[in-house]
């Protein structure tokens, strides 16, 4: 199998992912479906050759990393084709990889369906904005659009810390420093500590992974920086709980107070299949009102969903309200609306 042909085909058919796994043909992820590239079943020698070929397209990255760690995340660019993000791993003793296709161009928020209320969050001067969702829900795309908007409209120093780098930002009105964990920095923690000495206005932290990284991110937001980051959660309440649960019971109240002061918004995303076989974005947006800040400070996280649902702020919307709107517009089926809603019984009744 010719590697470049496989990559070109993925771009031409607008696949989101490429699967290279022994025991089956190479395949493309297209919306929620997986389609085979051809009928040729890959064996371990095939997958090793393909994945070593991918390493050969990088800037000197060695496949020995995969042998030593059993998994490896990185990105690479093929001129004239596209940019790709790779998650390589070992399964059943053989090389395997899932490759995300990333456009050279900055994503268009209108095409992706990102609401203006999310893009308006880039007007914040300091604080913390968290974009959440499961893997493949478009968190990186949303953050890329937000960073690009700042880059085009404001004179800032933006530092991105990513694992791996996805969208490449050119300098516009802002200066953009992009650091890839594993290539430009050893880990998120040291990169974030270092970033605070590099006169940043805006920091994109790819993921708040552990207690140390979360602690520094909160402190950075508290000391006048604008922090954008992600968590693999769905829903604002789950996101706040996830952050608080990282800390000991003795620390929770202090962190809850700190979070209530510096958090500006939590954006939760899901990509839903449409009736015409495409994908559409559903979003929940929790902005920080006095009521929300009080609930977080008092550790009444379970009440957040009710506040979001009943808010009169047009920029605040619950996930189920977003899904209901998509159903009313005829973009998704009733079955999809129920499947992806938080309160499935209520959604059934409304339909």
CSV table of C-alpha atoms in Angstrom, one decimal:
chain,number,residue,atom,x,y,z
A,1,UNK,CA,0.0,0.0,0.0
A,2,UNK,CA,1.3,3.4,-0.9
A,3,UNK,CA,1.2,5.7,2.2
A,4,UNK,CA,0.9,9.0,0.4
A,5,UNK,CA,-2.0,7.6,-1.7
A,6,UNK,CA,-3.8,6.6,1.5
A,7,UNK,CA,-3.3,10.1,3.0
A,8,UNK,CA,-4.4,11.8,-0.2
A,9,UNK,CA,-7.5,9.7,-0.4
A,10,UNK,CA,-8.5,10.6,3.1
A,11,UNK,CA,-8.2,14.3,2.4
A,12,UNK,CA,-10.1,14.0,-0.9
A,13,UNK,CA,-13.1,12.2,0.7
A,14,UNK,CA,-13.0,14.5,3.7
A,15,UNK,CA,-12.4,11.7,6.2
A,16,UNK,CA,-11.8,12.8,9.8
A,17,UNK,CA,-9.5,9.8,10.6
A,18,UNK,CA,-7.5,7.0,9.2
A,19,UNK,CA,-7.2,3.6,10.9
A,20,UNK,CA,-4.2,1.4,10.4
A,21,UNK,CA,-4.6,-1.8,12.5
A,22,UNK,CA,-3.5,-5.3,11.7
A,23,UNK,CA,-6.2,-7.9,10.9
A,24,UNK,CA,-8.4,-5.7,8.8
A,25,UNK,CA,-8.0,-3.3,5.8
A,26,UNK,CA,-6.9,0.3,6.4
A,27,UNK,CA,-10.1,2.4,7.0
A,28,UNK,CA,-11.4,5.9,7.1
A,29,UNK,CA,-13.6,7.5,9.7
A,30,UNK,CA,-16.3,9.5,8.0
A,31,UNK,CA,-18.8,11.1,10.4
A,32,UNK,CA,-19.9,8.2,12.6
A,33,UNK,CA,-19.1,5.5,10.1
A,34,UNK,CA,-16.0,3.5,9.2
A,35,UNK,CA,-15.3,2.7,5.6
A,36,UNK,CA,-12.6,0.4,4.3
A,37,UNK,CA,-9.9,1.9,2.0
A,38,UNK,CA,-9.7,-1.3,0.0
A,39,UNK,CA,-10.2,-5.0,0.6
A,40,UNK,CA,-6.5,-5.8,1.5
A,41,UNK,CA,-6.3,-7.0,5.0
A,42,UNK,CA,-3.2,-5.6,6.8
A,43,UNK,CA,-0.8,-7.9,8.6
A,44,UNK,CA,1.7,-6.8,11.3
A,45,UNK,CA,4.4,-6.3,8.7
A,46,UNK,CA,2.1,-4.0,6.7
A,47,UNK,CA,1.2,-1.8,9.7
A,48,UNK,CA,4.8,-1.6,10.8
A,49,UNK,CA,5.9,-0.5,7.3
A,50,UNK,CA,3.1,2.1,7.1
A,51,UNK,CA,3.7,3.5,10.5
A,52,UNK,CA,7.5,3.6,10.1
A,53,UNK,CA,6.7,5.4,6.8
A,54,UNK,CA,4.7,8.0,8.8
A,55,UNK,CA,7.7,8.6,11.1
A,56,UNK,CA,9.8,9.1,8.0
A,57,UNK,CA,7.5,12.1,7.1
A,58,UNK,CA,8.1,13.8,10.5
A,59,UNK,CA,11.0,16.1,11.3
A,60,UNK,CA,13.3,13.4,12.5
A,61,UNK,CA,11.0,11.7,15.1
A,62,UNK,CA,12.0,8.0,15.6
A,63,UNK,CA,9.8,5.0,15.9
A,64,UNK,CA,11.9,3.8,18.8
A,65,UNK,CA,9.7,6.1,20.9
A,66,UNK,CA,6.8,3.8,20.1
A,67,UNK,CA,8.8,0.7,20.9
A,68,UNK,CA,9.9,2.2,24.3
A,69,UNK,CA,6.6,3.7,25.4
A,70,UNK,CA,4.1,1.5,23.6
A,71,UNK,CA,2.2,4.6,22.4
A,72,UNK,CA,3.2,7.9,20.9
A,73,UNK,CA,1.3,11.1,19.9
A,74,UNK,CA,2.7,13.5,17.3
A,75,UNK,CA,1.8,15.5,14.2
A,76,UNK,CA,3.3,15.9,10.8
A,77,UNK,CA,2.7,17.8,7.6
A,78,UNK,CA,2.8,16.6,4.0
A,79,UNK,CA,3.2,19.6,1.7
A,80,UNK,CA,0.4,19.9,-0.8
A,81,UNK,CA,-1.8,17.3,1.0
A,82,UNK,CA,-2.7,18.2,4.6
A,83,UNK,CA,-1.5,18.1,8.2
A,84,UNK,CA,-2.1,15.1,10.4
A,85,UNK,CA,-2.2,14.2,14.1
A,86,UNK,CA,-1.1,10.7,14.9
A,87,UNK,CA,-1.8,8.5,17.9
A,88,UNK,CA,0.4,5.4,17.4
A,89,UNK,CA,0.3,2.4,19.7
A,90,UNK,CA,1.0,-1.2,20.1
A,91,UNK,CA,-1.9,-3.7,20.0
A,92,UNK,CA,-1.5,-7.5,20.1
A,93,UNK,CA,2.2,-6.9,19.7
A,94,UNK,CA,1.9,-5.0,16.4
A,95,UNK,CA,2.1,-1.4,15.3
A,96,UNK,CA,-1.2,0.4,15.0
A,97,UNK,CA,-2.3,4.1,14.5
A,98,UNK,CA,-5.3,6.4,14.3
A,99,UNK,CA,-4.5,9.5,12.3
A,100,UNK,CA,-6.6,12.6,12.4
A,101,UNK,CA,-6.8,14.7,9.3
A,102,UNK,CA,-6.2,18.4,9.9
A,103,UNK,CA,-6.7,21.2,7.3
A,104,UNK,CA,-3.9,23.6,6.6
A,105,UNK,CA,-6.4,26.4,6.8
A,106,UNK,CA,-7.8,27.7,10.0
A,107,UNK,CA,-11.3,26.2,10.5
A,108,UNK,CA,-14.3,28.5,9.7
A,109,UNK,CA,-16.4,28.9,12.8
A,110,UNK,CA,-19.5,29.4,10.7
A,111,UNK,CA,-19.0,26.2,8.8
A,112,UNK,CA,-18.3,24.3,12.0
A,113,UNK,CA,-21.3,25.8,13.7
A,114,UNK,CA,-19.5,27.6,16.6
A,115,UNK,CA,-22.0,30.1,18.1
A,116,UNK,CA,-21.0,33.8,18.3
A,117,UNK,CA,-21.5,33.5,22.1
A,118,UNK,CA,-18.4,31.2,22.3
A,119,UNK,CA,-16.3,33.4,20.1
A,120,UNK,CA,-17.2,36.4,22.3
A,121,UNK,CA,-15.4,34.7,25.1
A,122,UNK,CA,-12.1,35.8,23.4
A,123,UNK,CA,-12.9,39.4,24.6
A,124,UNK,CA,-12.1,38.4,28.2
A,125,UNK,CA,-8.9,39.9,29.4
A,126,UNK,CA,-8.2,37.4,32.2
A,127,UNK,CA,-9.6,34.2,33.7
A,128,UNK,CA,-10.2,30.6,32.7
A,129,UNK,CA,-12.3,29.3,29.9
A,130,UNK,CA,-12.7,25.5,29.6
A,131,UNK,CA,-13.9,23.7,26.5
A,132,UNK,CA,-15.0,20.2,27.2
A,133,UNK,CA,-16.3,17.1,25.5
A,134,UNK,CA,-15.4,13.5,24.6
A,135,UNK,CA,-12.6,12.7,22.2
A,136,UNK,CA,-13.5,13.8,18.7
A,137,UNK,CA,-16.1,16.3,19.8
A,138,UNK,CA,-14.2,19.2,18.2
A,139,UNK,CA,-12.6,20.8,21.2
A,140,UNK,CA,-9.3,21.5,19.4
A,141,UNK,CA,-11.2,23.1,16.5
A,142,UNK,CA,-13.2,25.4,18.7
A,143,UNK,CA,-10.0,26.5,20.6
A,144,UNK,CA,-8.2,27.0,17.2
A,145,UNK,CA,-11.1,29.3,16.1
A,146,UNK,CA,-10.9,31.3,19.4
A,147,UNK,CA,-7.1,31.7,19.2
A,148,UNK,CA,-7.3,32.7,15.6
A,149,UNK,CA,-9.9,35.4,16.5
A,150,UNK,CA,-7.6,36.8,19.1
A,151,UNK,CA,-4.7,36.6,16.7
A,152,UNK,CA,-6.6,38.6,14.0
A,153,UNK,CA,-8.1,41.2,16.3
A,154,UNK,CA,-5.8,41.8,19.3
A,155,UNK,CA,-2.2,42.6,19.9
A,156,UNK,CA,-1.3,39.9,22.4
A,157,UNK,CA,1.4,37.3,23.1
A,158,UNK,CA,-0.3,34.0,22.7
A,159,UNK,CA,1.4,30.8,23.9
A,160,UNK,CA,0.0,27.4,23.0
A,161,UNK,CA,1.0,24.2,24.8
A,162,UNK,CA,-0.3,21.2,22.9
A,163,UNK,CA,0.3,17.5,22.6
A,164,UNK,CA,0.7,17.4,19.7
A,165,UNK,CA,0.4,20.6,17.7
A,166,UNK,CA,-2.6,20.6,15.5
A,167,UNK,CA,-3.5,23.9,13.7
A,168,UNK,CA,-0.5,26.1,12.9
A,169,UNK,CA,-1.1,29.8,13.6
A,170,UNK,CA,0.8,32.4,11.7
A,171,UNK,CA,1.6,35.8,13.4
A,172,UNK,CA,-1.1,38.3,12.6
A,173,UNK,CA,-1.8,41.1,15.0
A,174,UNK,CA,-0.6,38.9,17.8
A,175,UNK,CA,2.6,37.0,18.4
A,176,UNK,CA,1.9,33.3,18.6
A,177,UNK,CA,4.4,30.9,20.2
A,178,UNK,CA,3.4,27.3,19.8
A,179,UNK,CA,5.1,24.6,21.8
A,180,UNK,CA,4.6,20.8,21.3
A,181,UNK,CA,4.9,18.6,24.3
A,182,UNK,CA,7.6,16.0,23.7
A,183,UNK,CA,9.3,18.1,21.0
A,184,UNK,CA,9.6,21.7,22.3
A,185,UNK,CA,9.0,20.9,26.0
A,186,UNK,CA,9.2,17.8,28.2
A,187,UNK,CA,5.8,18.0,29.7
A,188,UNK,CA,2.8,20.3,30.3
A,189,UNK,CA,3.8,21.2,33.9
A,190,UNK,CA,7.3,22.5,33.0
A,191,UNK,CA,6.0,24.2,29.9
A,192,UNK,CA,3.3,26.0,31.8
A,193,UNK,CA,5.7,27.1,34.5
A,194,UNK,CA,8.1,28.4,31.8
A,195,UNK,CA,5.3,30.1,29.9
A,196,UNK,CA,4.5,32.3,32.9
A,197,UNK,CA,8.0,33.8,32.5
A,198,UNK,CA,7.5,34.6,28.8
A,199,UNK,CA,5.2,37.6,29.2
A,200,UNK,CA,2.1,35.8,27.9
A,201,UNK,CA,-1.3,37.5,27.6
A,202,UNK,CA,-3.1,34.3,26.5
A,203,UNK,CA,-2.1,30.7,27.2
A,204,UNK,CA,-3.8,27.7,25.5
A,205,UNK,CA,-3.2,24.7,27.7
A,206,UNK,CA,-4.0,21.6,25.6
A,207,UNK,CA,-5.3,19.7,28.6
A,208,UNK,CA,-5.5,20.1,32.3
A,209,UNK,CA,-4.2,16.6,33.1
A,210,UNK,CA,-3.3,16.5,36.8
A,211,UNK,CA,-3.4,18.3,40.1
A,212,UNK,CA,-0.1,20.2,39.5
A,213,UNK,CA,-1.1,21.4,36.0
A,214,UNK,CA,-4.6,22.4,37.2
A,215,UNK,CA,-3.2,24.3,40.2
A,216,UNK,CA,-0.8,26.3,38.1
A,217,UNK,CA,-3.5,27.0,35.5
A,218,UNK,CA,-5.8,28.4,38.2
A,219,UNK,CA,-3.0,30.5,39.7
A,220,UNK,CA,-2.1,31.8,36.2
A,221,UNK,CA,-5.7,32.9,35.6
A,222,UNK,CA,-5.8,34.4,39.1
A,223,UNK,CA,-2.7,36.5,38.4
A,224,UNK,CA,-4.1,38.2,35.3
A,225,UNK,CA,-3.6,35.8,32.4
A,226,UNK,CA,-6.3,34.5,30.0
A,227,UNK,CA,-6.2,30.7,30.1
A,228,UNK,CA,-8.0,28.4,27.6
A,229,UNK,CA,-7.9,24.7,28.3
A,230,UNK,CA,-9.8,21.4,27.9
A,231,UNK,CA,-11.2,18.5,29.9
A,232,UNK,CA,-12.7,15.2,28.7
A,233,UNK,CA,-16.0,15.8,30.4
A,234,UNK,CA,-19.5,16.5,29.2
A,235,UNK,CA,-21.5,19.2,31.0
A,236,UNK,CA,-20.5,22.2,33.2
A,237,UNK,CA,-21.4,20.4,36.4
A,238,UNK,CA,-19.3,17.4,35.6
A,239,UNK,CA,-16.4,19.6,34.7
A,240,UNK,CA,-16.5,21.5,38.0
A,241,UNK,CA,-16.8,18.2,39.8
A,242,UNK,CA,-13.8,16.8,37.9
A,243,UNK,CA,-11.6,19.7,38.9
A,244,UNK,CA,-12.6,19.6,42.5
A,245,UNK,CA,-12.2,15.8,42.8
A,246,UNK,CA,-8.6,16.1,41.8
A,247,UNK,CA,-7.9,17.8,45.1
A,248,UNK,CA,-8.0,16.4,48.7
A,249,UNK,CA,-11.1,17.0,50.8
A,250,UNK,CA,-9.2,19.6,52.8
A,251,UNK,CA,-8.4,21.6,49.6
A,252,UNK,CA,-11.8,21.4,47.9
A,253,UNK,CA,-13.3,24.5,49.6
A,254,UNK,CA,-10.2,26.7,48.8
A,255,UNK,CA,-10.2,25.5,45.2
A,256,UNK,CA,-14.0,26.0,44.9
A,257,UNK,CA,-13.6,29.6,46.1
A,258,UNK,CA,-10.6,30.2,43.7
A,259,UNK,CA,-12.6,28.6,40.8
A,260,UNK,CA,-15.6,30.8,41.5
A,261,UNK,CA,-13.5,33.9,41.2
A,262,UNK,CA,-11.4,33.1,38.0
A,263,UNK,CA,-13.7,30.9,35.9
A,264,UNK,CA,-15.3,32.8,33.0
A,265,UNK,CA,-17.1,30.0,31.1
A,266,UNK,CA,-17.4,26.3,30.5
A,267,UNK,CA,-18.3,25.2,27.0
A,268,UNK,CA,-19.4,21.6,26.5
A,269,UNK,CA,-19.6,20.1,23.0
A,270,UNK,CA,-21.0,17.0,21.2
A,271,UNK,CA,-20.9,16.2,17.5
A,272,UNK,CA,-24.2,14.7,16.4
A,273,UNK,CA,-25.1,12.9,13.2
A,274,UNK,CA,-27.5,14.8,11.0
A,275,UNK,CA,-30.4,13.4,9.0
A,276,UNK,CA,-28.3,13.9,5.8
A,277,UNK,CA,-25.3,11.9,7.0
A,278,UNK,CA,-23.1,14.8,8.1
A,279,UNK,CA,-22.2,16.1,11.6
A,280,UNK,CA,-23.5,19.1,13.5
A,281,UNK,CA,-22.3,20.7,16.7
A,282,UNK,CA,-24.4,20.8,19.9
A,283,UNK,CA,-23.1,23.1,22.7
A,284,UNK,CA,-23.8,23.9,26.3
A,285,UNK,CA,-22.5,27.2,27.5
A,286,UNK,CA,-22.2,28.1,31.1
A,287,UNK,CA,-21.2,31.7,31.7
A,288,UNK,CA,-20.3,33.0,35.1
A,289,UNK,CA,-23.2,34.9,36.6
A,290,UNK,CA,-23.4,35.8,40.3
A,291,UNK,CA,-25.7,32.8,40.9
A,292,UNK,CA,-23.2,30.4,39.2
A,293,UNK,CA,-20.3,31.9,41.2
A,294,UNK,CA,-22.2,31.4,44.5
A,295,UNK,CA,-23.1,27.8,43.7
A,296,UNK,CA,-19.5,26.9,42.9
A,297,UNK,CA,-18.3,28.8,46.0
A,298,UNK,CA,-20.8,27.0,48.2
A,299,UNK,CA,-20.0,23.6,46.5
A,300,UNK,CA,-23.6,23.2,45.3
A,301,UNK,CA,-22.5,21.9,41.9
A,302,UNK,CA,-25.6,19.7,41.4
A,303,UNK,CA,-27.7,22.9,41.1
A,304,UNK,CA,-25.7,24.3,38.1
A,305,UNK,CA,-27.8,22.5,35.5
A,306,UNK,CA,-31.0,24.2,36.7
A,307,UNK,CA,-29.4,27.6,36.7
A,308,UNK,CA,-28.2,27.1,33.1
A,309,UNK,CA,-31.6,25.8,32.0
A,310,UNK,CA,-33.5,28.7,33.6
A,311,UNK,CA,-31.1,31.5,32.7
A,312,UNK,CA,-32.4,34.6,30.9
A,313,UNK,CA,-29.0,35.2,29.4
A,314,UNK,CA,-29.2,34.5,25.7
A,315,UNK,CA,-25.6,33.4,25.7
A,316,UNK,CA,-26.2,30.7,28.3
A,317,UNK,CA,-27.7,27.5,26.9
A,318,UNK,CA,-28.0,24.0,28.2
A,319,UNK,CA,-27.0,21.0,26.1
A,320,UNK,CA,-30.6,19.7,25.9
A,321,UNK,CA,-31.8,23.1,24.7
A,322,UNK,CA,-29.1,23.1,22.0
A,323,UNK,CA,-30.1,19.6,20.9
A,324,UNK,CA,-33.8,20.5,21.0
A,325,UNK,CA,-33.1,23.5,18.7
A,326,UNK,CA,-31.3,21.3,16.2
A,327,UNK,CA,-34.2,18.9,16.2
A,328,UNK,CA,-36.7,21.7,15.7
A,329,UNK,CA,-34.6,22.9,12.7
A,330,UNK,CA,-34.8,19.5,11.2
A,331,UNK,CA,-31.1,18.9,11.3
A,332,UNK,CA,-31.2,15.8,13.6
A,333,UNK,CA,-33.7,12.9,14.0
A,334,UNK,CA,-35.8,12.3,17.1
A,335,UNK,CA,-33.8,9.2,17.9
A,336,UNK,CA,-30.5,11.3,17.8
A,337,UNK,CA,-32.0,14.0,20.0
A,338,UNK,CA,-33.0,11.5,22.6
A,339,UNK,CA,-29.7,9.5,22.4
A,340,UNK,CA,-27.5,12.5,23.0
A,341,UNK,CA,-29.6,14.4,25.5
A,342,UNK,CA,-28.8,14.5,29.2
A,343,UNK,CA,-32.4,14.0,30.3
A,344,UNK,CA,-33.6,11.4,27.8
A,345,UNK,CA,-37.1,11.0,29.3
A,346,UNK,CA,-37.8,14.7,29.2
A,347,UNK,CA,-36.6,14.9,25.6
A,348,UNK,CA,-38.9,12.0,24.6
A,349,UNK,CA,-41.8,13.9,26.2
A,350,UNK,CA,-41.0,17.1,24.4
A,351,UNK,CA,-40.7,15.3,21.0
